[in-house]
Short mmCIF file of C-alpha atoms in Angstrom, two decimals:
data_model
loop_
_atom_site.label_atom_id
_atom_site.label_comp_id
_atom_site.label_asym_id
_atom_site.label_seq_id
_atom_site.Cartn_x
_atom_site.Cartn_y
_atom_site.Cartn_z
CA MET A 1105 107.46 25.41 17.84
CA THR A 1106 105.40 27.35 15.27
CA LYS A 1107 107.06 25.53 12.39
CA VAL A 1108 106.50 22.18 14.10
CA LEU A 1109 102.83 22.88 14.80
CA GLU A 1110 102.28 23.98 11.21
CA HIS A 1111 103.75 20.66 10.11
CA PHE A 1112 101.37 18.75 12.39
CA LYS A 1113 98.40 20.86 11.21
CA LYS A 1114 99.16 19.93 7.61
CA LYS A 1115 100.11 16.28 8.11
CA ASP A 1116 97.94 15.24 11.08
CA PRO A 1117 95.12 17.61 12.09
CA LYS A 1118 94.10 15.34 14.99
CA LEU A 1119 97.49 15.66 16.68
CA TRP A 1120 97.50 19.38 15.96
CA LYS A 1121 94.10 19.79 17.63
CA VAL A 1122 95.36 17.94 20.70
CA ALA A 1123 98.41 20.21 20.83
CA MET A 1124 96.18 23.29 20.60
CA ARG A 1125 93.90 21.98 23.36
CA LEU A 1126 96.85 21.33 25.66
CA GLY A 1127 98.18 24.84 25.26
CA LYS A 1128 101.88 25.53 25.49
CA ILE A 1129 103.93 22.37 25.21
CA GLU A 1130 107.17 22.70 27.13
CA PRO A 1131 110.09 21.25 25.18
CA TYR A 1132 111.42 18.07 26.72
CA GLN A 1133 114.54 18.72 28.74
CA VAL A 1134 117.75 17.42 27.25
CA ARG A 1135 120.27 16.29 29.82
CA ALA A 1136 123.32 18.50 29.53
CA SER A 1137 125.68 16.49 31.70
CA GLY A 1138 127.73 15.15 28.79
CA ASP A 1139 128.31 12.07 30.94
CA TYR A 1140 126.79 9.33 28.83
CA PHE A 1141 127.83 6.54 31.17
CA ALA A 1142 126.04 8.09 34.15
CA ASP A 1143 122.99 8.93 32.04
CA ILE A 1144 122.67 5.34 30.82
CA CYS A 1145 123.13 3.97 34.34
CA GLU A 1146 120.34 6.25 35.52
CA SER A 1147 118.13 5.14 32.62
CA ILE A 1148 118.59 1.52 33.71
CA VAL A 1149 117.59 2.42 37.27
CA ASN A 1150 114.54 4.29 35.94
CA GLN A 1151 113.16 1.32 34.04
CA GLN A 1152 109.60 0.47 35.18
CA LEU A 1153 109.75 2.77 38.22
CA SER A 1154 107.97 5.98 39.17
CA GLY A 1155 110.07 9.12 39.08
CA ARG A 1156 110.22 9.44 42.88
CA ALA A 1157 111.19 5.80 43.49
CA ALA A 1158 113.82 5.91 40.77
CA ALA A 1159 115.32 9.14 42.15
CA THR A 1160 115.55 7.65 45.65
CA ILE A 1161 117.34 4.52 44.47
CA TRP A 1162 119.63 6.51 42.19
CA GLY A 1163 120.61 8.78 45.07
CA ARG A 1164 121.42 5.81 47.30
CA PHE A 1165 123.44 4.23 44.50
CA ILE A 1166 125.59 7.33 44.05
CA LEU A 1167 126.34 7.41 47.78
CA LEU A 1168 127.90 3.94 47.48
CA LEU A 1169 130.42 5.03 44.85
CA PRO A 1170 133.91 6.31 45.69
CA GLN A 1171 133.84 10.14 45.68
CA LYS A 1172 130.20 9.74 44.58
CA LYS A 1173 131.43 9.58 40.98
CA VAL A 1174 129.56 7.42 38.48
CA THR A 1175 132.39 5.83 36.51
CA PRO A 1176 132.80 2.29 35.17
CA GLU A 1177 135.66 1.66 37.57
CA ASN A 1178 133.70 2.84 40.61
CA VAL A 1179 130.60 0.84 39.67
CA LEU A 1180 132.71 -2.30 39.39
CA LYS A 1181 134.28 -1.67 42.82
CA VAL A 1182 130.96 -1.71 44.68
CA ALA A 1183 129.68 -5.12 45.77
CA GLY A 1184 126.49 -6.23 44.08
CA GLN A 1185 124.82 -6.92 47.43
CA GLN A 1186 125.41 -3.32 48.51
CA VAL A 1187 123.70 -2.06 45.38
CA ARG A 1188 120.85 -4.52 45.91
CA ASP A 1189 120.47 -3.29 49.50
CA ALA A 1190 120.14 0.25 48.15
CA GLY A 1191 116.92 -0.84 46.46
CA MET A 1192 118.04 -1.85 42.99
CA SER A 1193 116.71 -5.17 41.69
CA TRP A 1194 119.21 -7.95 41.07
CA GLY A 1195 118.47 -7.70 37.38
CA LYS A 1196 119.41 -4.03 37.31
CA VAL A 1197 122.50 -4.66 39.44
CA LYS A 1198 123.67 -7.07 36.74
CA TYR A 1199 122.81 -4.60 34.01
CA VAL A 1200 124.78 -1.66 35.45
CA LYS A 1201 127.70 -3.99 36.16
CA ASP A 1202 127.57 -5.29 32.59
CA LEU A 1203 127.50 -1.73 31.27
CA ALA A 1204 130.49 -0.79 33.43
CA PHE A 1205 132.45 -3.86 32.35
CA LYS A 1206 131.78 -3.36 28.64
CA VAL A 1207 132.59 0.35 28.71
CA LYS A 1208 135.77 -0.22 30.73
CA ASP A 1209 136.94 -2.93 28.33
CA LYS A 1210 135.87 -0.84 25.31
CA LEU A 1211 133.38 -3.45 24.16
CA VAL A 1212 130.89 -0.59 24.07
CA ASN A 1213 132.11 2.83 22.96
CA LEU A 1214 130.18 5.74 24.43
CA ASP A 1215 132.61 8.48 23.38
CA GLN A 1216 131.40 8.76 19.81
CA LEU A 1217 127.65 8.23 20.31
CA ASP A 1218 126.78 11.81 19.42
CA LYS A 1219 128.39 11.29 16.00
CA LEU A 1220 126.42 8.14 15.15
CA SER A 1221 123.05 7.82 13.43
CA ASP A 1222 119.99 6.98 15.52
CA GLN A 1223 120.08 3.33 14.46
CA GLU A 1224 123.82 3.08 15.10
CA VAL A 1225 123.35 4.44 18.63
CA ILE A 1226 120.64 1.86 19.31
CA ALA A 1227 122.84 -0.94 17.93
CA GLU A 1228 125.71 0.12 20.20
CA LEU A 1229 123.63 0.41 23.37
CA ILE A 1230 121.71 -2.84 23.06
CA LYS A 1231 125.01 -4.70 23.35
CA VAL A 1232 124.53 -4.15 27.09
CA LYS A 1233 122.37 -6.58 29.08
CA GLY A 1234 119.10 -4.98 30.11
CA ILE A 1235 119.21 -2.23 27.50
CA GLY A 1236 116.58 -2.67 24.83
CA ALA A 1237 115.20 -0.40 22.17
CA TRP A 1238 113.10 1.65 24.65
CA THR A 1239 116.06 2.62 26.86
CA ALA A 1240 118.16 3.43 23.80
CA GLU A 1241 115.36 5.55 22.32
CA MET A 1242 114.92 7.50 25.55
CA PHE A 1243 118.69 8.11 25.53
CA LEU A 1244 118.46 9.41 21.96
CA MET A 1245 115.58 11.69 22.87
CA PHE A 1246 116.54 13.03 26.29
CA THR A 1247 120.35 12.83 26.32
CA LEU A 1248 121.35 13.36 22.69
CA GLY A 1249 118.35 15.55 21.91
CA ARG A 1250 117.55 13.81 18.64
CA PRO A 1251 114.42 15.40 17.12
CA ASP A 1252 112.85 12.48 15.25
CA ILE A 1253 112.53 9.62 17.76
CA PHE A 1254 109.47 7.47 18.35
CA SER A 1255 109.37 4.46 20.68
CA HIS A 1256 107.04 1.62 19.77
CA GLY A 1257 107.75 0.04 23.15
CA ASP A 1258 106.44 2.95 25.21
CA LEU A 1259 103.08 2.07 26.78
CA GLY A 1260 102.18 5.71 27.37
CA LEU A 1261 102.57 6.56 23.69
CA HIS A 1262 100.52 3.50 22.75
CA ASN A 1263 97.71 4.49 25.13
CA ALA A 1264 97.70 8.10 23.93
CA ILE A 1265 97.44 7.00 20.31
CA CYS A 1266 94.52 4.71 21.15
CA ASN A 1267 92.74 7.60 22.91
CA ILE A 1268 93.31 10.20 20.21
CA TYR A 1269 92.68 8.07 17.15
CA GLY A 1270 89.97 5.80 18.56
CA LEU A 1271 92.00 2.64 18.06
CA LYS A 1272 91.58 -0.46 20.23
CA ASN A 1273 94.43 -2.77 19.28
CA PRO A 1274 96.53 -0.96 16.69
CA THR A 1275 99.23 -2.96 14.95
CA ARG A 1276 102.82 -1.83 14.90
CA GLU A 1277 102.36 -1.05 11.20
CA GLN A 1278 99.38 1.22 11.94
CA ILE A 1279 101.32 3.11 14.59
CA GLU A 1280 104.36 3.38 12.34
CA THR A 1281 102.21 4.84 9.56
CA LEU A 1282 100.84 7.41 12.00
CA SER A 1283 104.25 8.31 13.40
CA LEU A 1284 105.69 8.90 9.95
CA ARG A 1285 103.23 11.78 9.53
CA TRP A 1286 104.99 13.54 12.38
CA SER A 1287 108.52 13.11 11.02
CA PRO A 1288 110.95 14.88 11.28
CA TYR A 1289 109.50 16.05 14.62
CA ARG A 1290 108.48 12.77 16.23
CA SER A 1291 110.23 13.58 19.52
CA ILE A 1292 107.96 16.61 19.95
CA ALA A 1293 104.95 14.53 18.91
CA CYS A 1294 105.85 12.13 21.73
CA ARG A 1295 105.85 15.05 24.15
CA ILE A 1296 102.34 15.98 23.01
CA LEU A 1297 101.14 12.38 23.32
CA TRP A 1298 102.54 11.99 26.84
CA LYS A 1299 101.08 15.35 27.87
CA SER A 1300 97.67 14.34 26.53
CA LEU A 1301 97.53 11.49 29.05
CA GLU A 1302 97.81 13.98 31.91
CA LYS A 1303 94.74 15.78 30.58
CA THR A 1304 92.64 12.68 29.94
CA PRO A 1305 89.62 12.56 32.30
CA SER A 1306 89.54 9.52 34.58
#
């Protein structure tokens, strides 16, 4: 982290000062499951939900699957109404089913994602209904552990930037210019920005 913080100190003293004020920044945890299909299914469930609610629904969903295994075949076997009754919205039911169908029929190839560029991974994942840039970027950051990811669609990052830089309605171009200062460590910058929101007085 010393090298990263020195980079921020040189390129963006404001972010560096925030990092120093926050103290030790724990690295974001990269999922080590190696099961990209399950990770993406869970990301779909997590969309727009609190951590606790998402975990509850995800746990119920797994219980519906044969042998509790999250595979395309098993997801397709479970009736949509059962999944809906477990707490998943109809939209998300359709999304996980679409993911399962496209992976099973090899319309989406998850096996080689770790060998693709960031933009290629995003292009592959957004073939699935319900997966947009934000979900793909979170996959890049937390599953593949890519170090230089920034998500323009993340409201938390947007709010943190407004707080730190005194901006009211920053344009995408303004935010992009800021984020480029943090490259090639934008994933860690995101961690600092998210953490800063926890420390913001109400």
